[in-house]
Coordinates of C-alpha atoms and ligand atoms in Angstrom, one line a residue:
X1 CA 0.7 -9.1 -50.7
X2 CA -2.7 -9.5 -49.7
X3 CA -6.2 -7.9 -50.5
X4 CA -8.3 -7.2 -47.4
X5 CA -12.2 -6.0 -47.8
X6 CA -13.5 -3.8 -44.8
X7 CA -16.4 -3.3 -43.6
X8 CA -17.1 0.1 -42.4
X9 CA -15.9 3.6 -42.2
X10 CA -16.9 5.1 -39.0
X11 CA -13.8 6.3 -36.9
X12 CA -12.4 3.1 -35.2
X13 CA -12.8 1.9 -39.4
X14 CA -11.0 5.4 -40.5
X15 CA -7.9 4.9 -38.4
X16 CA -7.6 1.0 -39.7
X17 CA -7.4 1.6 -42.4
X18 CA -5.0 4.6 -42.8
X19 CA -2.5 2.3 -40.8
X20 CA -2.7 -0.4 -43.5
X21 CA -1.6 1.7 -45.8
X22 CA 0.9 2.5 -44.0
X23 CA 2.0 -1.5 -44.4
X24 CA 1.2 -1.1 -48.1
X25 CA 3.5 -3.5 -48.6
X26 CA 1.6 -6.2 -46.9
X27 CA -2.0 -4.5 -47.1
X28 CA -1.3 -4.4 -50.9
X29 CA -5.7 -4.1 -52.2
X30 CA -7.9 -3.3 -50.1
X31 CA -11.5 -2.0 -50.8
X32 CA -13.6 0.2 -48.3
X33 CA -17.1 -1.0 -48.1
X34 CA -19.8 0.5 -45.9
X35 CA -23.6 1.6 -45.8
X36 CA -23.0 5.4 -46.7
X37 CA -20.7 4.6 -50.1
X38 CA -19.5 8.2 -49.6
X39 CA -18.0 8.5 -46.6
X40 CA -15.7 5.3 -48.2
X41 CA -14.9 7.5 -51.6
X42 CA -14.0 10.7 -49.2
X43 CA -10.9 8.4 -47.3
X44 CA -10.4 7.0 -50.7
X45 CA -9.7 10.6 -52.1
X46 CA -8.0 11.8 -48.7
X47 CA -5.5 8.4 -49.2
X48 CA -4.6 9.0 -52.6
X49 CA -0.9 9.3 -53.4
X50 CA -0.7 9.5 -49.5
X51 CA 0.2 4.9 -50.2
X52 CA 0.4 2.5 -53.4
X53 CA -2.2 0.5 -51.4
X54 CA -4.6 0.2 -54.0
X55 CA -8.2 1.6 -52.3
X56 CA -11.4 0.6 -54.3
X57 CA -14.6 0.9 -52.1
X58 CA -18.2 -0.1 -52.3
X59 CA -21.5 0.1 -51.2
X60 CA -23.2 -2.8 -48.7
X61 CA -25.9 -3.1 -46.2
X62 CA -24.0 -5.6 -43.7
X63 CA -27.4 -7.0 -42.4
X64 CA -27.9 -8.4 -45.5
X65 CA -26.0 -11.6 -45.5
X66 CA -26.7 -12.0 -50.2
X67 CA -25.2 -8.5 -50.5
X68 CA -22.5 -9.2 -48.5
X69 CA -21.9 -13.2 -50.3
X70 CA -21.9 -10.4 -53.5
X71 CA -19.6 -8.3 -52.4
X72 CA -17.6 -10.8 -51.3
X73 CA -17.5 -13.4 -54.3
X74 CA -16.7 -10.5 -57.0
X75 CA -13.5 -8.8 -54.8
X76 CA -12.3 -12.1 -53.5
X77 CA -10.2 -10.7 -50.4
X78 CA -7.9 -12.7 -47.7
X79 CA -9.5 -11.2 -44.7
X80 CA -12.7 -9.6 -44.4
X81 CA -12.3 -6.7 -41.6
X82 CA -15.4 -6.3 -39.9
X83 CA -15.4 -2.7 -37.9
X84 CA -19.6 -2.4 -38.6
X85 CA -20.9 -2.4 -35.4
X86 CA -21.6 -6.1 -33.4
X87 CA -25.1 -6.2 -34.6
X88 CA -23.4 -7.4 -38.0
X89 CA -20.9 -9.7 -36.2
X90 CA -22.8 -12.6 -37.4
X91 CA -24.2 -12.3 -40.7
X92 CA -20.6 -11.1 -41.8
X93 CA -19.5 -14.3 -40.3
X94 CA -22.1 -16.3 -42.6
X95 CA -20.8 -14.6 -45.9
X96 CA -16.8 -15.1 -44.7
X97 CA -17.8 -19.1 -44.5
X98 CA -20.1 -19.1 -47.5
X99 CA -17.5 -17.6 -49.2
X100 CA -14.4 -19.5 -47.7
X101 CA -12.9 -16.2 -46.2
X102 CA -10.7 -15.8 -42.6
X103 CA -13.1 -12.8 -40.5
X104 CA -12.3 -10.8 -38.4
X105 CA -14.3 -8.0 -35.5
X106 CA -13.5 -5.1 -32.6
X107 CA -16.5 -5.8 -30.7
X108 CA -18.7 -9.1 -29.9
X109 CA -22.3 -9.9 -31.3
X110 CA -24.7 -7.8 -29.5
X111 CA -28.3 -7.8 -31.2
X112 CA -29.4 -4.4 -32.4
X113 CA -33.4 -5.5 -31.8
X114 CA -33.5 -6.5 -27.7
X115 CA -37.0 -6.5 -27.5
X116 CA -36.5 -10.1 -30.8
X117 CA -38.8 -12.5 -28.2
X118 CA -36.6 -15.1 -29.7
X119 CA -33.5 -13.4 -28.9
X120 CA -35.0 -12.9 -25.5
X121 CA -35.9 -16.3 -25.1
X122 CA -32.4 -17.0 -25.1
X123 CA -30.5 -14.3 -23.5
X124 CA -32.8 -14.5 -19.8
X125 CA -31.6 -18.0 -20.2
X126 CA -28.4 -17.0 -20.3
X127 CA -28.6 -14.8 -17.6
X128 CA -30.1 -16.8 -14.7
X129 CA -27.5 -20.0 -15.9
X130 CA -24.2 -17.2 -16.2
X131 CA -25.8 -15.0 -13.6
X132 CA -24.3 -11.4 -15.8
X133 CA -27.3 -9.8 -18.0
X134 CA -25.0 -7.6 -20.4
X135 CA -27.0 -7.5 -24.0
X136 CA -23.3 -8.6 -25.8
X137 CA -21.7 -11.8 -24.9
X138 CA -19.6 -14.7 -26.8
X139 CA -21.9 -17.6 -26.8
X140 CA -23.7 -16.6 -30.5
X141 CA -19.9 -16.2 -31.9
X142 CA -18.3 -19.2 -30.4
X143 CA -21.4 -21.7 -32.1
X144 CA -19.6 -21.3 -35.0
X145 CA -16.4 -22.6 -33.7
X146 CA -17.2 -26.0 -35.5
X147 CA -17.8 -24.4 -38.7
X148 CA -14.8 -22.2 -39.0
X149 CA -12.3 -25.3 -37.8
X150 CA -14.0 -27.5 -40.4
X151 CA -13.5 -25.1 -43.2
X152 CA -10.6 -24.4 -42.2
X153 CA -10.6 -20.8 -42.0
X154 CA -9.9 -18.3 -38.9
X155 CA -12.3 -15.7 -37.6
X156 CA -10.3 -13.8 -35.1
X157 CA -12.5 -11.8 -32.6
X158 CA -12.5 -8.7 -30.5
X159 CA -9.3 -7.4 -31.8
X160 CA -9.0 -3.6 -30.5
X161 CA -7.5 -2.2 -27.5
X162 CA -10.5 -3.7 -24.9
X163 CA -11.1 -6.2 -25.7
X164 CA -8.3 -6.9 -27.6
X165 CA -5.0 -5.8 -26.4
X166 CA -5.2 -6.3 -23.1
X167 CA -6.2 -9.8 -24.2
X168 CA -3.0 -9.7 -25.2
X169 CA -1.3 -8.0 -22.4
X170 CA -2.8 -11.2 -20.1
X171 CA -1.4 -13.5 -22.7
X172 CA 2.3 -11.8 -22.4
X173 CA 2.2 -12.1 -18.8
X174 CA 1.2 -15.5 -18.4
X175 CA 3.7 -16.5 -20.9
X176 CA 6.8 -13.9 -19.6
X177 CA 6.3 -13.1 -15.9
X178 CA 4.0 -15.9 -14.3
X179 CA 4.0 -19.2 -13.3
X180 CA 0.6 -18.5 -12.3
X181 CA -1.7 -15.4 -12.1
X182 CA -4.1 -14.7 -9.6
X183 CA -6.0 -11.6 -10.4
X184 CA -6.1 -9.3 -13.0
X185 CA -7.1 -5.9 -13.2
X186 CA -7.7 -3.9 -16.2
X187 CA -7.9 -0.5 -16.2
X188 CA -8.9 1.8 -18.5
X189 CA -8.5 5.5 -18.5
X190 CA -9.3 8.2 -20.9
X191 CA -7.5 11.4 -19.8
X192 CA -8.8 13.7 -22.2
X193 CA -11.1 16.7 -22.7
X194 CA -12.7 17.6 -25.8
X195 CA -14.5 20.7 -24.4
X196 CA -18.0 19.3 -24.5
X197 CA -20.0 19.0 -21.6
X198 CA -21.1 15.4 -22.9
X199 CA -20.1 13.4 -26.0
X200 CA -19.0 9.8 -26.4
X201 CA -15.8 8.6 -28.2
X202 CA -17.0 5.6 -30.1
X203 CA -20.5 4.6 -31.3
X204 CA -23.2 6.5 -28.8
X205 CA -25.3 3.6 -29.1
X206 CA -23.3 1.0 -28.2
X207 CA -20.8 3.2 -25.9
X208 CA -24.2 4.2 -24.2
X209 CA -25.7 0.9 -23.5
X210 CA -22.5 -0.6 -22.5
X211 CA -21.9 1.7 -19.6
X212 CA -25.4 1.8 -18.3
X213 CA -25.8 -1.7 -18.0
X214 CA -24.9 -3.5 -14.3
X215 CA -21.2 -3.9 -13.6
X216 CA -20.1 -7.5 -13.1
X217 CA -16.3 -9.3 -12.5
X218 CA -15.4 -12.6 -11.9
X219 CA -15.0 -14.2 -8.7
X220 CA -13.9 -17.8 -8.0
X221 CA -15.0 -18.8 -11.7
X222 CA -18.5 -17.1 -10.9
X223 CA -19.7 -13.7 -11.8
X224 CA -20.8 -11.6 -9.2
X225 CA -23.0 -8.8 -10.9
X226 CA -23.6 -5.1 -9.6
X227 CA -25.6 -1.7 -9.7
X228 CA -24.1 0.0 -12.8
X229 CA -21.6 2.9 -11.4
X230 CA -21.6 1.3 -8.0
X231 CA -18.0 0.3 -7.1
X232 CA -15.7 3.3 -7.7
X233 CA -11.6 3.4 -7.1
X234 CA -9.3 6.6 -7.3
X235 CA -6.2 5.6 -9.3
X236 CA -3.5 7.8 -10.5
X237 CA -2.4 6.8 -13.3
X238 CA 1.0 7.2 -15.4
X239 CA 1.2 10.5 -17.6
X240 CA -1.9 11.1 -16.8
X241 CA -2.7 11.7 -13.0
X242 CA -5.7 11.0 -10.2
X243 CA -8.8 9.8 -12.0
X244 CA -12.4 8.3 -10.3
X245 CA -12.5 5.1 -12.0
X246 CA -15.8 2.4 -12.3
X247 CA -16.6 -1.5 -12.1
X248 CA -18.1 -2.1 -15.5
X249 CA -18.7 -5.4 -17.4
X250 CA -16.3 -5.9 -20.8
X251 CA -16.8 -8.6 -22.6
X252 CA -13.1 -10.0 -22.4
X253 CA -13.4 -11.2 -19.2
X254 CA -15.6 -13.8 -20.1
X255 CA -13.1 -14.9 -22.6
X256 CA -10.3 -14.4 -20.2
X257 CA -11.9 -16.5 -17.4
X258 CA -12.2 -19.8 -20.2
X259 CA -8.4 -19.3 -21.2
X260 CA -6.7 -18.3 -18.3
X261 CA -9.1 -20.7 -15.6
X262 CA -6.3 -20.4 -12.8
X263 CA -7.1 -16.5 -12.2
X264 CA -9.6 -16.4 -9.1
X265 CA -10.9 -12.7 -9.9
X266 CA -11.0 -10.4 -12.8
X267 CA -11.8 -7.0 -12.8
X268 CA -12.7 -4.1 -15.2
X269 CA -12.6 -0.1 -15.0
X270 CA -13.3 3.1 -17.1
X271 CA -12.5 6.2 -15.8
X272 CA -15.6 8.8 -16.3
X273 CA -15.6 12.4 -15.2
X274 CA -18.8 13.8 -13.3
X275 CA -19.8 15.5 -16.0
X276 CA -20.6 12.5 -18.4
X277 CA -22.2 10.3 -15.4
X278 CA -24.5 13.2 -14.4
X279 CA -25.8 13.7 -18.0
X280 CA -26.1 9.8 -18.5
X281 CA -28.4 9.6 -15.3
X282 CA -30.6 12.2 -16.9
X283 CA -30.5 10.5 -19.8
X284 CA -31.5 7.2 -18.4
X285 CA -33.8 8.7 -16.3
X286 CA -36.3 10.3 -18.9
X287 CA -35.8 7.4 -20.9
X288 CA -33.5 8.8 -23.8
X289 CA -30.9 5.3 -23.3
X290 CA -33.9 3.1 -24.3
X291 CA -33.7 1.0 -27.1
X292 CA -37.2 0.1 -27.4
X293 CA -39.3 2.3 -30.2
X294 CA -41.7 4.6 -29.4
X295 CA -44.5 6.1 -31.4
X296 CA -44.0 10.1 -31.4
X297 CA -46.5 12.3 -34.1
X298 CA -47.0 8.7 -35.8
X299 CA -43.4 8.3 -36.2
X300 CA -41.8 5.1 -34.7
X301 CA -38.7 6.4 -33.2
X302 CA -36.1 4.5 -31.3
X303 CA -35.1 7.0 -28.7
X304 CA -31.0 5.7 -28.2
X305 CA -30.8 6.0 -31.9
X306 CA -32.5 9.6 -31.7
X307 CA -30.0 10.6 -29.1
X308 CA -27.5 9.7 -31.1
X309 CA -28.3 11.5 -34.0
X310 CA -28.6 14.8 -31.4
X311 CA -24.2 13.7 -29.6
X312 CA -21.6 15.1 -31.7
X313 CA -20.4 12.4 -34.4
X314 CA -17.4 10.8 -32.3
X315 CA -15.5 11.0 -36.0
X316 CA -15.8 15.2 -35.5
X317 CA -13.9 15.4 -31.8
X318 CA -10.3 14.5 -33.2
X319 CA -8.9 18.0 -33.3
X320 CA -10.8 19.1 -29.4
X321 CA -9.7 16.3 -27.6
X322 CA -6.7 17.2 -25.6
X323 CA -4.8 14.8 -23.3
X324 CA -4.2 11.0 -22.9
X325 CA -5.4 8.2 -22.6
X326 CA -3.4 5.4 -20.4
X327 CA -4.8 1.6 -20.8
X328 CA -3.8 -1.5 -19.4
X329 CA -3.4 -4.5 -17.0
X330 CA -2.1 -5.0 -13.3
X331 CA -1.8 -8.6 -12.3
X332 CA -0.6 -10.1 -9.0
X333 CA 0.0 -14.3 -9.1
X334 CA 3.5 -16.3 -8.6
X335 CA 7.1 -16.4 -9.9
X336 CA 9.2 -19.4 -9.5
X337 CA 7.3 -19.5 -5.6
X338 CA 7.5 -16.4 -5.0
X339 CA 4.4 -13.5 -5.2
X340 CA 5.1 -11.0 -8.0
X341 CA 3.1 -8.1 -9.2
X342 CA 3.1 -6.6 -12.9
X343 CA 1.7 -4.0 -14.6
X344 CA 1.4 -3.5 -18.8
X345 CA -0.1 -0.6 -20.3
X346 CA 0.2 2.1 -23.3
X347 CA 0.0 5.6 -23.0
X348 CA -1.6 7.5 -25.9
X349 CA -1.9 11.6 -26.7
X350 CA -5.0 12.7 -28.6
X351 CA -3.6 15.2 -29.9
X352 CA -0.2 13.1 -31.7
X353 CA -3.1 11.1 -32.8
X354 CA -4.6 13.5 -34.6
X355 CA -1.6 14.5 -36.2
X356 CA -0.9 11.3 -37.8
X357 CA -4.5 9.8 -39.0
X358 CA -6.7 12.3 -38.4
X359 CA -8.4 10.9 -35.4
X360 CA -9.0 10.8 -31.1
X361 CA -7.1 8.1 -29.0
X362 CA -10.2 5.9 -28.6
X363 CA -10.6 5.1 -32.6
X364 CA -6.6 5.0 -33.0
X365 CA -6.3 2.7 -30.2
X366 CA -8.8 0.5 -31.5
X367 CA -7.9 0.9 -35.0
X368 CA -4.7 0.5 -35.2
X369 CA -4.7 -3.3 -33.2
X370 CA -7.3 -4.0 -35.5
X371 CA -4.3 -3.4 -37.8
X372 CA -2.1 -5.3 -36.6
X373 CA -4.7 -8.3 -35.8
X374 CA -4.7 -7.9 -39.6
X375 CA -1.1 -8.1 -40.3
X376 CA -0.6 -11.6 -37.6
X377 CA -3.2 -13.0 -39.9
X378 CA -2.2 -11.8 -43.3
X379 CA 1.5 -12.6 -42.7
X380 CA 1.0 -16.2 -40.9
X381 CA 2.0 -15.0 -37.4
X382 CA -1.3 -16.2 -36.0
X383 CA -2.5 -19.8 -38.2
X384 CA -4.6 -21.5 -35.6
X385 CA -8.3 -22.4 -37.6
X386 CA -11.8 -21.8 -36.0
X387 CA -12.7 -18.9 -33.5
X388 CA -10.5 -17.4 -31.2
X389 CA -10.1 -14.8 -28.8
X390 CA -6.7 -12.6 -28.8
X391 CA -5.2 -14.3 -25.8
X392 CA -5.8 -17.4 -27.3
X393 CA -2.5 -16.2 -30.1
X394 CA 1.5 -15.5 -29.6
X395 CA 1.7 -12.2 -27.9
X396 CA 5.0 -11.5 -29.2
X397 CA 4.5 -11.0 -32.7
X398 CA 1.5 -8.7 -32.0
X399 CA 3.0 -6.6 -29.1
X400 CA 6.1 -6.3 -31.2
X401 CA 3.6 -5.0 -34.3
X402 CA 1.7 -2.9 -31.1
X403 CA 5.6 -1.5 -30.4
X404 CA 5.6 -0.3 -33.8
X405 CA 3.2 0.7 -35.2
X406 CA 2.4 3.5 -32.5
X407 CA 0.5 1.8 -29.2
X408 CA 4.7 1.1 -26.9
X409 CA 3.8 -0.9 -23.9
X410 CA 5.2 0.2 -20.9
X411 CA 5.5 -2.0 -17.8
X412 CA 6.0 -1.5 -14.1
X413 CA 7.1 -4.4 -11.7
X414 CA 6.0 -2.7 -8.7
X415 CA 2.1 -1.2 -9.4
X416 CA 0.0 0.2 -7.3
X417 CA -2.9 -2.1 -6.7
X418 CA -6.2 -1.7 -6.8
X419 CA -8.1 -2.7 -3.4
Ligands
NDP501 P1 -19.1 4.0 -36.0 O1 -20.4 4.9 -35.8 O2 -18.0 5.5 -36.5 O3 -19.2 3.4 -37.2 C1 -19.3 2.3 -37.7 C2 -19.8 2.2 -39.0 O4 -20.3 0.9 -39.7 C3 -20.4 3.4 -40.1 O5 -19.5 3.8 -41.0 C4 -21.6 2.6 -40.5 O6 -21.7 3.2 -41.5 C5 -21.1 1.4 -40.8 N1 -22.5 0.2 -40.0 C6 -23.7 0.6 -39.1 N2 -24.1 -0.6 -39.8 C7 -24.1 -0.8 -41.1 C8 -24.7 -2.0 -42.0 N3 -25.8 -2.5 -41.6 N4 -24.3 -2.3 -43.6 C9 -23.1 -1.7 -43.4 N5 -21.9 -1.1 -43.0 C10 -22.6 -0.3 -41.5 O7 -18.6 3.3 -34.7 P2 -16.8 3.4 -34.2 O8 -15.9 3.0 -36.2 O9 -16.7 3.9 -32.9 O10 -17.0 1.8 -33.9 C11 -17.2 0.4 -34.8 C12 -17.0 -1.0 -34.0 O11 -15.2 -1.3 -33.3 C13 -17.9 -1.3 -33.1 O12 -18.1 -2.9 -33.6 C14 -17.3 -0.5 -31.4 O13 -18.2 -1.5 -30.8 C15 -16.0 -1.1 -31.9 N6 -15.1 -0.5 -30.8 C16 -14.2 -1.5 -30.3 C17 -13.5 -0.8 -29.4 C18 -12.5 -1.9 -28.6 O14 -11.5 -1.3 -28.0 N7 -12.3 -3.5 -29.4 C19 -13.6 0.5 -28.9 C20 -14.2 0.9 -29.5 C21 -15.3 0.3 -31.0 P3 -22.7 4.6 -41.5 O15 -22.0 5.5 -41.5 O16 -23.7 4.7 -42.3 O17 -23.8 4.8 -40.2

């Protein structure tokens, strides 16, 4: 029996909400609130007659703390699931603290306006001190740790697939497979084809910002930064086949380095096809990925926002996307004094996802873990107060829930390693 407020009604939220409604004995009441209420109403309508969950909808501007506080105080949820954009993380956390409600999200904070001089000052100091230049990092949300602890509340950060399940895989490997872990390689492969020359599988603005940024990895406790897409490997993925993958900066590297400090090297690789890379480079070269407004015929236009308006809506890719994703972690380390390797991953089929929840696998592999994370908090499996990432909790009930709700794990004790 619980009341949940979901903020956002895009590609990922659509899957998370549909999955919550499949577990209607836990998610008994759910309010979908977003900037565009008509999208919430359309989803509520689509769910009618398919679930016992009592679904209501609301309009909210999640950049506005007062509006959020009014909504939370009137709905009185047990948990707020932030599945809007990373730009809203801090305002929603503020509102949860004011109202005394648990919080969770799927991506760490990133400012919408990276030209804001106050934010830039802090950002540039962090770049120098830490050695990586991504716009997003955990420091903003980790700064809320004491406040959440003192309020007796939990904030669960980054509970999608990556970040999210990948950290649960790390906690699982540490708990069951290794005494010490030496290296972690996170491999994110999308073998799906949507038939467009260029489209992104989740919010284009967030996706393109992430992918066009310099890559980085952690070696012996220090960040090593490299030009974007300058480290390439090939890997033969189970159920997908041979793919090119590139080393990227990714948010879970930061928390894993803190929470599994013995690890000597942590890297993240993502697969990209040549058409995607060629389009992205061209768009970058002509300035279309810029977040700095330009004046065009008397109007202020942010190039990457304009590009978003031109690209296919990720939510529309579902029926067109065929193929599979394969996301997981390869570990090296020691057990009982012996060297050991281990690979844990999930394979997910785009068309199967579409049949079940009318979405492609990227939204599915994010929305299902978001529902499972909420399930952990609502059923008292994860209770630690404060602000925490997924690897800080017991991985077993979470991975069991993923197995049951559509993202089963596969394992190999003799994987091919990435050089
Ligand atoms: P979408 O752009 O499809 O959806 C975002 C939703 O948030 C939309 O409904 C949008 O409303 C709403 N929204 C945006 N701004 C506001 C605001 N100010 N107030 C209220 N609602 C707002 O994004 P996705 O579903 O693709 O992604 C959702 C989140 O999931 C992102 O944070 C993304 O980074 C994260 N993600 C995480 C992954 C992981 O593995 N951990 C993988 C993929 C995504 P409107 O309809 O009006 O635009």
